[in-house]
Coordinates of C-alpha atoms in Angstrom, one line a residue:
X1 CA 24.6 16.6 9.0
X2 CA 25.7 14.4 6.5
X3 CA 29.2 14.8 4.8
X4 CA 29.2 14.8 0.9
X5 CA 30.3 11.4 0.1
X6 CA 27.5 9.9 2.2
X7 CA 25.1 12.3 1.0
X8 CA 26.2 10.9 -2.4
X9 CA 25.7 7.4 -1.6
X10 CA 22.2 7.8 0.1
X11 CA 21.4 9.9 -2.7
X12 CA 21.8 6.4 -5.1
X13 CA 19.9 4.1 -2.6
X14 CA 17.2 6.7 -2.5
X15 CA 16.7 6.8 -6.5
X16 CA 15.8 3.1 -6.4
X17 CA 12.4 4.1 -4.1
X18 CA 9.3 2.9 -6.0
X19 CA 6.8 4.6 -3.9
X20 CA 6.6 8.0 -1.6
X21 CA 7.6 7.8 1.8
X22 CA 7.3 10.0 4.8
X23 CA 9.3 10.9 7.5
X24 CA 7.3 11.8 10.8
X25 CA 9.5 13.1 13.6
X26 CA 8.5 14.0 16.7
X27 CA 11.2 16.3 17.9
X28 CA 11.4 18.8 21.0
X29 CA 13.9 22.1 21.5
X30 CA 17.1 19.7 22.5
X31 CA 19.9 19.6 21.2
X32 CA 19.7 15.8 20.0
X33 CA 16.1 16.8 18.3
X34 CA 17.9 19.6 16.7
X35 CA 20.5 16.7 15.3
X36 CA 17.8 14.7 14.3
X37 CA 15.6 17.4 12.6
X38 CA 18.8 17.9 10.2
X39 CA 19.5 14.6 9.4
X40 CA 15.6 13.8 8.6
X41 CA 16.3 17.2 6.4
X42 CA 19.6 16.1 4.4
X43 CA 17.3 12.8 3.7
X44 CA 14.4 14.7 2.1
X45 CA 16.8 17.4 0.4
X46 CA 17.7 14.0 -2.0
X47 CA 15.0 12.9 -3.6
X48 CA 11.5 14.1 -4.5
X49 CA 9.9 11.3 -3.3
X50 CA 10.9 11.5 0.4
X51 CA 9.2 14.4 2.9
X52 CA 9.7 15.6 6.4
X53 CA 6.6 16.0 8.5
X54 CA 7.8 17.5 12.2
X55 CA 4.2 17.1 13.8
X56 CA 5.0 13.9 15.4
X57 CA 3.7 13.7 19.3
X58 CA 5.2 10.7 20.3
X59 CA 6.4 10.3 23.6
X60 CA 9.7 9.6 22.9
X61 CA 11.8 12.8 21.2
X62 CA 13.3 12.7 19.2
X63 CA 12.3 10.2 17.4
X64 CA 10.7 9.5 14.0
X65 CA 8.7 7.7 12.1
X66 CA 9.5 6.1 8.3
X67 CA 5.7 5.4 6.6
X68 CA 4.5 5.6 3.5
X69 CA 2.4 8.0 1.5
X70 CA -0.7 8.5 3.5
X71 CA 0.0 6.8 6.2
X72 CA 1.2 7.7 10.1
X73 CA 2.5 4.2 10.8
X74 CA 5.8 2.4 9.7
X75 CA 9.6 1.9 11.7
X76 CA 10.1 4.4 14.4
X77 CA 13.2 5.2 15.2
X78 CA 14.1 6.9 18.8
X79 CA 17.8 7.1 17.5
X80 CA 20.0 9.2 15.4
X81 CA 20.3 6.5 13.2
X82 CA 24.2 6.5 12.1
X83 CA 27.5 4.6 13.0
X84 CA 26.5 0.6 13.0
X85 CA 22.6 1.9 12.1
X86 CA 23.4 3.9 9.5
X87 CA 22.7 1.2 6.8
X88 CA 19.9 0.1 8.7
X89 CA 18.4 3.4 8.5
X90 CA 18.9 3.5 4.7
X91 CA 17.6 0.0 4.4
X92 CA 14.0 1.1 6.1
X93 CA 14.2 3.8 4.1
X94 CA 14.3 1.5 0.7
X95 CA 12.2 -1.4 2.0
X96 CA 9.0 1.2 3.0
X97 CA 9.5 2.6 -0.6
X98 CA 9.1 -0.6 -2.0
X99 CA 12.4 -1.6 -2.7
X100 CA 12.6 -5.7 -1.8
X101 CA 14.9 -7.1 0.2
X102 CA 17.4 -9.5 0.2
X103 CA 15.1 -12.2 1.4
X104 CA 14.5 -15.8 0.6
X105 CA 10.9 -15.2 -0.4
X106 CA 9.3 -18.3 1.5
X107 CA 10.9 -16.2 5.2
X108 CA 8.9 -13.2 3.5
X109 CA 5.7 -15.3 3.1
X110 CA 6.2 -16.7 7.1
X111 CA 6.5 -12.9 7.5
X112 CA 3.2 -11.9 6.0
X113 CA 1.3 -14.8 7.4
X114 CA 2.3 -14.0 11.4
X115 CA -0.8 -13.6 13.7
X116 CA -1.4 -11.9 16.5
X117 CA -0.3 -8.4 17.8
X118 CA 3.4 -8.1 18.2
X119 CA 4.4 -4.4 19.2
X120 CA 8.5 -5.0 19.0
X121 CA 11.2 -2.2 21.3
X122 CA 14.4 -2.9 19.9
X123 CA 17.1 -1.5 21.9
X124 CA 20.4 -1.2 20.8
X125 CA 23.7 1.1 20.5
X126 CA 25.5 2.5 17.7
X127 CA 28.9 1.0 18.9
X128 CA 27.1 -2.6 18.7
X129 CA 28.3 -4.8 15.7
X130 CA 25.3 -7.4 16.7
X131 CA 22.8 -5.1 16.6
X132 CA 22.0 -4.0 13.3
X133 CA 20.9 -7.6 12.3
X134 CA 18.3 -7.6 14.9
X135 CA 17.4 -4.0 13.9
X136 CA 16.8 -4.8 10.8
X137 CA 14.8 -7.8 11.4
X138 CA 11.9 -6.2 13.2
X139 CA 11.9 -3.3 10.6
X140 CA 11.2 -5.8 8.1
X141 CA 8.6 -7.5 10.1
X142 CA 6.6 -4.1 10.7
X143 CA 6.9 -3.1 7.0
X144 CA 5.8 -6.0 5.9
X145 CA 2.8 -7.2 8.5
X146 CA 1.0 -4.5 9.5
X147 CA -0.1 -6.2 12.8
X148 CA 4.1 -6.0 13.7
X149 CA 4.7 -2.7 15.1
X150 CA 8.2 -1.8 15.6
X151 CA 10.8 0.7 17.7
X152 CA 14.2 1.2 17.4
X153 CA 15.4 2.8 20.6
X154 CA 19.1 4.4 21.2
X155 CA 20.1 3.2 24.7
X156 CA 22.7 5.6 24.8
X157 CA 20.1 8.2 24.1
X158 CA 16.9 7.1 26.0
X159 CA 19.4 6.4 29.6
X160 CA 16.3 7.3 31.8
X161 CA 14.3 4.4 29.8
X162 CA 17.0 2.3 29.8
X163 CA 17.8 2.3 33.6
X164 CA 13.8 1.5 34.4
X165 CA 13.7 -1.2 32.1
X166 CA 17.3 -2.6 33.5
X167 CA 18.4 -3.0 29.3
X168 CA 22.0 -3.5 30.2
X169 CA 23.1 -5.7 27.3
X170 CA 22.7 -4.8 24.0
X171 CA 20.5 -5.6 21.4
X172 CA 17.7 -6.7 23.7
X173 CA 14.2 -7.1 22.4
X174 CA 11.1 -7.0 24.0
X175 CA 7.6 -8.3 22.5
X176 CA 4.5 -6.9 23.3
X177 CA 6.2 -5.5 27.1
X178 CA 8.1 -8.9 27.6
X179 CA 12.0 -9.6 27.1
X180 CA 11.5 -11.0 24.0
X181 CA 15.5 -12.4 23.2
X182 CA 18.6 -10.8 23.5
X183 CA 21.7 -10.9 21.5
X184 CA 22.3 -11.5 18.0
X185 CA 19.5 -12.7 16.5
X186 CA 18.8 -13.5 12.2
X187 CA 15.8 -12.3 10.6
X188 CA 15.1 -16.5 10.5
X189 CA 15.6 -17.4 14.1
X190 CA 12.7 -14.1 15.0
X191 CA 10.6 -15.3 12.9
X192 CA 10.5 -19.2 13.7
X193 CA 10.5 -17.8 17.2
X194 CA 7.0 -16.1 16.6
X195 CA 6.1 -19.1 14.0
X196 CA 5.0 -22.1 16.3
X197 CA 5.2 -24.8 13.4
X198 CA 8.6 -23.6 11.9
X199 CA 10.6 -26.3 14.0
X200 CA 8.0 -29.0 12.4
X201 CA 8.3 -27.9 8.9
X202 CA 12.0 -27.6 9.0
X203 CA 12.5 -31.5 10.7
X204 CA 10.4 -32.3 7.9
X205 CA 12.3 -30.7 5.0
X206 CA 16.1 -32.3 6.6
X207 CA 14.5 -35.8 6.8
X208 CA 13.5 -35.2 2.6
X209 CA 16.8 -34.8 1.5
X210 CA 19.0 -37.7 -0.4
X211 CA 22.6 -38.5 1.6
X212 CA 25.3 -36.0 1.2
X213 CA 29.0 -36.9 0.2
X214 CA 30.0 -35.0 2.9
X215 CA 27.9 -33.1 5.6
X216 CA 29.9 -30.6 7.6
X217 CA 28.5 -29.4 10.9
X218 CA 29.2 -25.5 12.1
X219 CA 29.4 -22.6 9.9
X220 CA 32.4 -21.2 11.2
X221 CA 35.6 -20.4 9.2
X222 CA 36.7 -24.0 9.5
X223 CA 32.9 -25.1 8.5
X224 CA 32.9 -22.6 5.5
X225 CA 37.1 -23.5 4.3
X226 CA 35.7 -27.2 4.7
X227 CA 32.7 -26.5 2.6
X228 CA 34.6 -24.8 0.0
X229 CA 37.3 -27.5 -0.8
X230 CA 34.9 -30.8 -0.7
X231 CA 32.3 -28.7 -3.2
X232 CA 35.0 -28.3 -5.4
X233 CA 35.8 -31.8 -5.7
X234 CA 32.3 -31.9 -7.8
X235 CA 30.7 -33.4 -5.0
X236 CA 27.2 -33.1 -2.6
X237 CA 28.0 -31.2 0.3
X238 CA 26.1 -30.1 2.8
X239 CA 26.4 -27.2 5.8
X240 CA 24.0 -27.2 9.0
X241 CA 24.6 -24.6 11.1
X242 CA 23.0 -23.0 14.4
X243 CA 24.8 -19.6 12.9
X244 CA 26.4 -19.3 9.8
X245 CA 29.7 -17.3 10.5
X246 CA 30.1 -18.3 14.2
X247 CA 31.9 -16.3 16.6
X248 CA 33.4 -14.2 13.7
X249 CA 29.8 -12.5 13.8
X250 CA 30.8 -11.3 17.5
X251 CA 34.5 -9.8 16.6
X252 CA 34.9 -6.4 16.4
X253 CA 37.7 -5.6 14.2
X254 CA 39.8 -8.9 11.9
X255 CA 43.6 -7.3 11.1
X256 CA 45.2 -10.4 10.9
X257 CA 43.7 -12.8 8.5
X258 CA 46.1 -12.9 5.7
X259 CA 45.6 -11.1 2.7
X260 CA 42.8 -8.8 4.0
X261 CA 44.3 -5.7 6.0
X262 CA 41.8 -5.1 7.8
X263 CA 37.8 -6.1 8.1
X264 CA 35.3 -6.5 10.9
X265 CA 33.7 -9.7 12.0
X266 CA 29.8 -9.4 10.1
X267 CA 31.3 -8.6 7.1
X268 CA 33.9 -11.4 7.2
X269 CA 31.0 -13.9 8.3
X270 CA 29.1 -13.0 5.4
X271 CA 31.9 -13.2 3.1
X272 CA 32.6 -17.0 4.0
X273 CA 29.1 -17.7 3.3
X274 CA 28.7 -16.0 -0.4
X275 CA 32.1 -18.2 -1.1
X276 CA 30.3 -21.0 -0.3
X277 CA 26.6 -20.2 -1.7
X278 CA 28.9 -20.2 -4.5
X279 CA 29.5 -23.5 -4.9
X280 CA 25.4 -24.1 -4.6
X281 CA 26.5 -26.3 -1.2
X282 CA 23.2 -26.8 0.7
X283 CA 23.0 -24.5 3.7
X284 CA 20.9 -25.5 6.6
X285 CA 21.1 -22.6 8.6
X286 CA 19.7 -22.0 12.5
X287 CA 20.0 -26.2 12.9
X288 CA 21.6 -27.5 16.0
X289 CA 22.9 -30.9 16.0
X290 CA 21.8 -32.9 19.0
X291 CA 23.5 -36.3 19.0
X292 CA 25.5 -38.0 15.9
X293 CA 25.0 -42.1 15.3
X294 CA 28.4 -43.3 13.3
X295 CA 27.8 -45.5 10.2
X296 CA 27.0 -49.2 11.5
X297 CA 29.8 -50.1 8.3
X298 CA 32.6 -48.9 6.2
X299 CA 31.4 -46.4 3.8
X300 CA 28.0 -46.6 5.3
X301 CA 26.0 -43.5 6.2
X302 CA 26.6 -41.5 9.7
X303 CA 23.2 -40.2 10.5
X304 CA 23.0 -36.4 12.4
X305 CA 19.9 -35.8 14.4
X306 CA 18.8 -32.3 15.0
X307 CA 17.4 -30.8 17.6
X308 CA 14.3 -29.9 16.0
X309 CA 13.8 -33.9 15.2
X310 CA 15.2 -33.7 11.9
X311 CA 17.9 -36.2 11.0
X312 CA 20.4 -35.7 8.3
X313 CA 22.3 -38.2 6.6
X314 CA 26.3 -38.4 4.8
X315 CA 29.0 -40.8 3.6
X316 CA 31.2 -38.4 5.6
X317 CA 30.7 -36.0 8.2
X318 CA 33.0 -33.1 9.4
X319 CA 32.7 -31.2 12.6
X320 CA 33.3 -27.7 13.1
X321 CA 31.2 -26.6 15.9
X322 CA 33.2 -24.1 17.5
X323 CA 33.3 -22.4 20.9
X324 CA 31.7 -19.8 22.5
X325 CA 32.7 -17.6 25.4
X326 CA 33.6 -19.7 28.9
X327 CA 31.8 -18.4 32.5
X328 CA 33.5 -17.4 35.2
X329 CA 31.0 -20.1 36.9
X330 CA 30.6 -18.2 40.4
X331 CA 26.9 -17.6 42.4
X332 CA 25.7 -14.3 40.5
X333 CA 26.8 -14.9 36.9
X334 CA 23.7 -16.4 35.3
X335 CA 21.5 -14.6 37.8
X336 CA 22.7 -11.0 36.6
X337 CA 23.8 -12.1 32.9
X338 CA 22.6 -9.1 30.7
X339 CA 21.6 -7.6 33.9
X340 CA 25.1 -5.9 34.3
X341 CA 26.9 -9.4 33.7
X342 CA 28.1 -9.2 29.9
X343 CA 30.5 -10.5 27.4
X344 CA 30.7 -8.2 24.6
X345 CA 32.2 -4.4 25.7
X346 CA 32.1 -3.2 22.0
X347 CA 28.2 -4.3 22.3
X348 CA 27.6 -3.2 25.5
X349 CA 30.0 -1.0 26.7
X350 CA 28.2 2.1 25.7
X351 CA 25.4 1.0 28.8
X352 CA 28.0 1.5 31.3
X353 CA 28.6 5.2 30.3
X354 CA 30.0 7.1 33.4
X355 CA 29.6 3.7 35.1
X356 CA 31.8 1.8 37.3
X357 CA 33.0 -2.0 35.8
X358 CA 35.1 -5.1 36.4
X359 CA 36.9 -7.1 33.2
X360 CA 37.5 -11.2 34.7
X361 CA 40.7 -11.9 32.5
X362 CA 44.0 -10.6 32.0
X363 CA 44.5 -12.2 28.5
X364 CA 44.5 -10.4 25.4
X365 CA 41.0 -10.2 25.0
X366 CA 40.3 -8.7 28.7
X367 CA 43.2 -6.2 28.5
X368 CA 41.6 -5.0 25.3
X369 CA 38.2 -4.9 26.8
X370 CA 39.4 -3.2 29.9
X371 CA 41.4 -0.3 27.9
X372 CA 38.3 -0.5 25.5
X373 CA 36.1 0.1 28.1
X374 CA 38.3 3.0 30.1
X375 CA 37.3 5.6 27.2
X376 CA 33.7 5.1 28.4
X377 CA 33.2 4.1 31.9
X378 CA 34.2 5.8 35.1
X379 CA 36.8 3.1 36.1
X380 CA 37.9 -0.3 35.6
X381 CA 39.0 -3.2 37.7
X382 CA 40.7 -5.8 36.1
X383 CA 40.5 -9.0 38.0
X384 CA 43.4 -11.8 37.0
X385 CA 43.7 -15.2 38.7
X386 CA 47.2 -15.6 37.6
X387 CA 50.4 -13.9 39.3
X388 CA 50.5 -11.2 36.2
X389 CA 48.7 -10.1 33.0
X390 CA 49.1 -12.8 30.1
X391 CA 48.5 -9.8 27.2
X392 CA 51.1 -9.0 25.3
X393 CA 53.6 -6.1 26.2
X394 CA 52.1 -3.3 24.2
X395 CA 48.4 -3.7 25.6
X396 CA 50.0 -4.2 29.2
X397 CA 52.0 -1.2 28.9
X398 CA 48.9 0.6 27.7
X399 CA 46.5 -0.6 30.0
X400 CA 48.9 0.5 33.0
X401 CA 49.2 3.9 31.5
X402 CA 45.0 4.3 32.3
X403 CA 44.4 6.7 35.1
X404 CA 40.7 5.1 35.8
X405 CA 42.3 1.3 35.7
X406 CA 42.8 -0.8 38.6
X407 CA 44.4 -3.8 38.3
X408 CA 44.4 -7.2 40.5
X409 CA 46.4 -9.8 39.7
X410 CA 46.4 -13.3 41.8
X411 CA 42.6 -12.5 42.4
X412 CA 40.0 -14.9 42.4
X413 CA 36.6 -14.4 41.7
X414 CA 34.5 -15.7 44.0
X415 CA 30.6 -13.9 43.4
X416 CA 29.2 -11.3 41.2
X417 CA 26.7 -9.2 43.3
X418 CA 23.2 -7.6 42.9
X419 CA 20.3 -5.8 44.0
X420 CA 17.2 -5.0 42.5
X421 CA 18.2 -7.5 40.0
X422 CA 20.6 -6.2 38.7
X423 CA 24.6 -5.9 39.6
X424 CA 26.2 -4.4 42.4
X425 CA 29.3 -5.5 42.7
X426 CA 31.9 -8.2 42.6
X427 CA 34.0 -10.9 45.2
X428 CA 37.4 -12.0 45.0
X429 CA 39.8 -13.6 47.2
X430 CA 43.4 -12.8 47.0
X431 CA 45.1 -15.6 46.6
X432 CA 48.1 -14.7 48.1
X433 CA 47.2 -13.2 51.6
X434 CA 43.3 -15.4 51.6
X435 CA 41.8 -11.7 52.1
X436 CA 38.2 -11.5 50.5
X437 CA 37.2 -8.5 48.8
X438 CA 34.4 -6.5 47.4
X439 CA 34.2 -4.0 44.7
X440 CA 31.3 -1.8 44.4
X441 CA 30.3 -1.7 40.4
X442 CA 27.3 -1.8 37.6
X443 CA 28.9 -3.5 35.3
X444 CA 31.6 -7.1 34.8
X445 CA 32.7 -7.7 31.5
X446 CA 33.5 -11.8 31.6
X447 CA 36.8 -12.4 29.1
X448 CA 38.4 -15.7 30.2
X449 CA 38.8 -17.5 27.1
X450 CA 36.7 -20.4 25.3
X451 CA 34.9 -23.5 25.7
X452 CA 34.2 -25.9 22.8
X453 CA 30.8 -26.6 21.4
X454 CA 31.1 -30.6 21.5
X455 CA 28.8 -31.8 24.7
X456 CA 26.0 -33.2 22.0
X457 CA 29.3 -35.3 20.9
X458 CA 30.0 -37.3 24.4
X459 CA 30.0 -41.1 24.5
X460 CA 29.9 -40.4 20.6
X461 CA 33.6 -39.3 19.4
X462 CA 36.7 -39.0 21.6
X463 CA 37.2 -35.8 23.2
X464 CA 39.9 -34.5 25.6
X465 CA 39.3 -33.7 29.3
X466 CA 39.0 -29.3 27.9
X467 CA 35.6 -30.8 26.0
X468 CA 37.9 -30.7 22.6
X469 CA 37.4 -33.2 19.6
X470 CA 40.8 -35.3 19.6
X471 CA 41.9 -35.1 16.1
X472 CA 45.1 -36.4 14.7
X473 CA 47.2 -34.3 12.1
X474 CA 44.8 -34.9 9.1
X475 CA 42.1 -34.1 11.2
X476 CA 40.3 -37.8 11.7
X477 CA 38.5 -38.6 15.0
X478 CA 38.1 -42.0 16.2
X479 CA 34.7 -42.8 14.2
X480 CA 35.2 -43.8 10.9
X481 CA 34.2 -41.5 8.5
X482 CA 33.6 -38.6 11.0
X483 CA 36.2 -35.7 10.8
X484 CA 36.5 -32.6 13.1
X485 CA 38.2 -28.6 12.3
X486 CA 38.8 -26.0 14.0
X487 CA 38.0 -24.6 17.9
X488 CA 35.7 -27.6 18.7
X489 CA 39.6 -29.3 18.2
X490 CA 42.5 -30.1 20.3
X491 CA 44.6 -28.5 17.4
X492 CA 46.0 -25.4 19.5
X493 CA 45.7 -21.9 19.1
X494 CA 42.2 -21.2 18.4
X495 CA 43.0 -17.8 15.2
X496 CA 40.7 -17.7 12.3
X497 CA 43.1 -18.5 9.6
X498 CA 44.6 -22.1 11.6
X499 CA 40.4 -22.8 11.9
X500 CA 40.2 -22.2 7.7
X501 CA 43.7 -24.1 7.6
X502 CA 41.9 -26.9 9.3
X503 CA 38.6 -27.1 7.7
X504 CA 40.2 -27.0 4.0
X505 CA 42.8 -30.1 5.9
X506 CA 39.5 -31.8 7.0
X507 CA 37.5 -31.9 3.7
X508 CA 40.7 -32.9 1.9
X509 CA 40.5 -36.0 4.1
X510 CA 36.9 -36.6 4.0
X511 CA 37.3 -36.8 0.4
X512 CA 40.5 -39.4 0.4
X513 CA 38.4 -41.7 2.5
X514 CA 35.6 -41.2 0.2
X515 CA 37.5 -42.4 -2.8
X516 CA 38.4 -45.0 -0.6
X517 CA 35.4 -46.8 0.2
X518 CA 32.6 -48.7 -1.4
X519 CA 29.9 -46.9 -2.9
X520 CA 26.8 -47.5 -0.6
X521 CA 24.8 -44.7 -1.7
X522 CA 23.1 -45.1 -4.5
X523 CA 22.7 -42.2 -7.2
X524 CA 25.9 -40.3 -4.9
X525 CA 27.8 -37.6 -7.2
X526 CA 31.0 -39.3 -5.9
X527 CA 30.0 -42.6 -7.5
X528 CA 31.1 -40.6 -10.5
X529 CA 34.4 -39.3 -8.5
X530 CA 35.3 -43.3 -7.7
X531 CA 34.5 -44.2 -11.3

């Protein structure tokens, strides 16, 4: 099942168990159980302290159970654990044999002191990039709290289930037989999810700390180059972000950031954030900033409230906030979202197997989604308002070349469709002729571009008429003190590496006018800096 150089590596994780571990499957005379049974095999062929027990009679097969020595409980799995889930598999697999994890042990403790009963399904795909983090969330919560019971289920494998439950975004959770969240989700946003006093205790912790030097908002790869270059000027800094890593958690595949050939978004997202755990910045992480109140004189503090009621303060204060994926905005969208309405087709894509499916954009991002998606679905329509596809050549040339593609171009959308709540179809007008028409589908994948993360900022800091922070070329807004990077910005072309351009640009600036300005803070590291 496995090939030797896996087999080699698991072998390594599997020496570090502390404790025996059992692997309960529940299997049946199909083909998949037969897959499963010799996976679950290779696993206990490499190490003594792992064995296979096939008397299993749970409902779902195949399926199987990870538990420890003299015990029937633990992570079920109704998967074939491999692709994205293949190091969540292993990481069950440690974790259960008492391996710790690479937790902050206070989120360990909230872990261990959750109430209630809270029987997690976890559904997911192995194609999905966002899912593993989720996955491996609630497999942490189940082997750590015995009154969490979780299961992993395979969409892909479980389609019956799937279609009852109408899962048709991935990863969707549900708690206890109610949608629970869906999406990417950290270990830390779960658990203060289930943890009604976490919001409390975390205003209370912001409000305690002293005034940074410079406070940059987002987590990005503007927020993390902007971190970087102020810490190294031997000064506080201080990150809050609602998700460290930003959209760069979302992207597939990275093959154009210079110097790195080739990468994938989670990885890259996690990356930024060692570099700048690395330079012991303070990182708030899962904070949203509500409003900002500019410093009432020079060199005075801007004040950032949160919208858990915490407020942090900072000499200087750099925004990188981001964007996130723009609606199409027509009757249907929000109704149907994750009901057949999606935004991710490496995430969800795999739902929509044998499927009919729209893509809304004919940018470079929907023609890749709709030739992404032809490999998997039964056909694609791709709807474009414009008079022809803005991709470039090659993709164009490619998409055209898809027998199962359609393609629309001066079409507006004008509804996304449904029954039995979930989606049925989709309206657009051609905006040539004024004919409306309807195409009969499960599935519309929405790729239209961007809108920036800034509404918290109106009446606050200038911002264009797209929503965009106006910054000039050193990136200073119009408050004093307050500076902006990256796709929250009116600088154009929103790429990775222009965002870590900017950010580094930004903290460069935020330090000039700190050096600039009289020392109002008391006890400040860049009292030193001026002196």
């Amino acid at each position: 099942m496995l090939d030797t150089n896996l087999k080699a590596q698991l072998q390594a994780y599997l020496g570090k168990l502390q404790r025996p571990i059992r692997l309960i499957a529940s299997l049946d005379g199909g083909a998949k159980s037969q897959e499963l049974r010799g996976l679950l095999e290779d696993i206990a062929s490499l190490s003594d302290m792992v064995t296979l027990d096939d008397s299993g009679s749970d409902a779902r097969k195949p399926s199987f159970v990870i538990a420890r020595e003299g015990e029937t409980s633990g992570v079920r799995f109704a998967a074939i654990p491999l692709g994205h889930e293949f190091t969540s598999l292993v990481l069950a697999l440690l974790w259960t044999g008492g391996h710790p994890p690479k937790v902050e042990s206070e989120v360990l403790e909230q872990i261990k002191a959750l109430d209630g009963e809270h029987r997690f399904e976890v559904y997911m795909s192995l194609s999905c990039h966002n899912c593993p983090d989720v996955v491996q969330a609630a497999a942490l919560m189940a082997i750590y709290n015995p009154k969490v019971q979780t299961v992993v289920i395979d969409g892909g494998l479980f389609q019956e289930e799937v279609s009852q439950r109408q899962v048709m975004a991935v990863p969707m959770v549900f708690q206890n037989g109610e949608l629970f969240g869906s999406g990417r989700m950290t270990l830390e946003e779960i658990v203060g999810k289930l943890d009604a006093n976490a919001g409390d205790r975390d205003a209370a912790k912001l409000n305690a700390k002293d005034a940074f030097d410079v406070l940059v908002v987002g987590g990005g790869p503007a927020g993390a180059a902007a971190a970087v270059y102020a810490a190294r000027k031997g000064i506080r800094v201080g990150v809050a972000a609602e998700r460290f890593g930003g959209q760069t958690n979302d992207t597939m595949a990275i093959e154009n950031y210079i110097s790195v050939l080739e990468t994938d978004g989670p990885k890259f997202a996690a990356a930024l954030e060692a570099q700048v755990r690395h330079y012991e910045v303070d990182i708030m992480n899962l904070q949203r900033a509500d409003h900002i109140i500019p410093a009432e004189e020079p060199g005075g503090l801007v004040q950032v409230q949160m919208a858990n009621g915490g407020v942090l303060k900072a000499r200087s204060v750099i925004l990188s906030t981001g964007a996130r994926w723009r609606n199409v905005n027509v009757p249907g969208e929000q109704e149907y979202k994750n009901k057949g309405v999606a935004y991710c087709p490496h995430c969800d894509g795999p739902l929509f197997k044998g499927k009919r499916v729209a893509v809304i954009g004919g940018g470079n991002s929907g023609v890749e989604a709709a030739i992404d998606l032809a490999g998997v679905v039964s056909h694609v329509t791709l709807i474009e308002f414009a008079d022809a596809l803005k991709a470039d050549a090659v993709l164009v040339s490619k998409l055209k070349s898809l027998p199962n593609v359609d393609i629309h171009v001066n079409a507006q959308t004008t509804e996304i469709t449904g029954a039995d709540g979930k989606v049925n179809g989709l309206g657009y007008k051609d905006r040539v002729t004024g004919a409306d028409h309807h195409v009969a589908l499960e599935g519309v994948f929405v790729q239209i571009g961007l809108v920036p993360n800034t509404e918290f900022l109106k009446g606050t800091v200038e911002l264009s008429r797209f929503g965009e922070i106006v910054v000039d070329a050193k990136g200073h807004t119009n408050v004093p003190g307050v500076f902006a990077a990256g796709d929250c910005t009116t600088v154009p072309y929103k790429q990775i590496v222009i965002a870590a351009g900017e950010g580094s640009k930004a903290a460069l600036s935020a330090f000039d006018y700190l050096i600039r300005q009289p020392v109002v803070a008391a006890g400040s590291t860049a009292e030193a800096e001026v002196a």
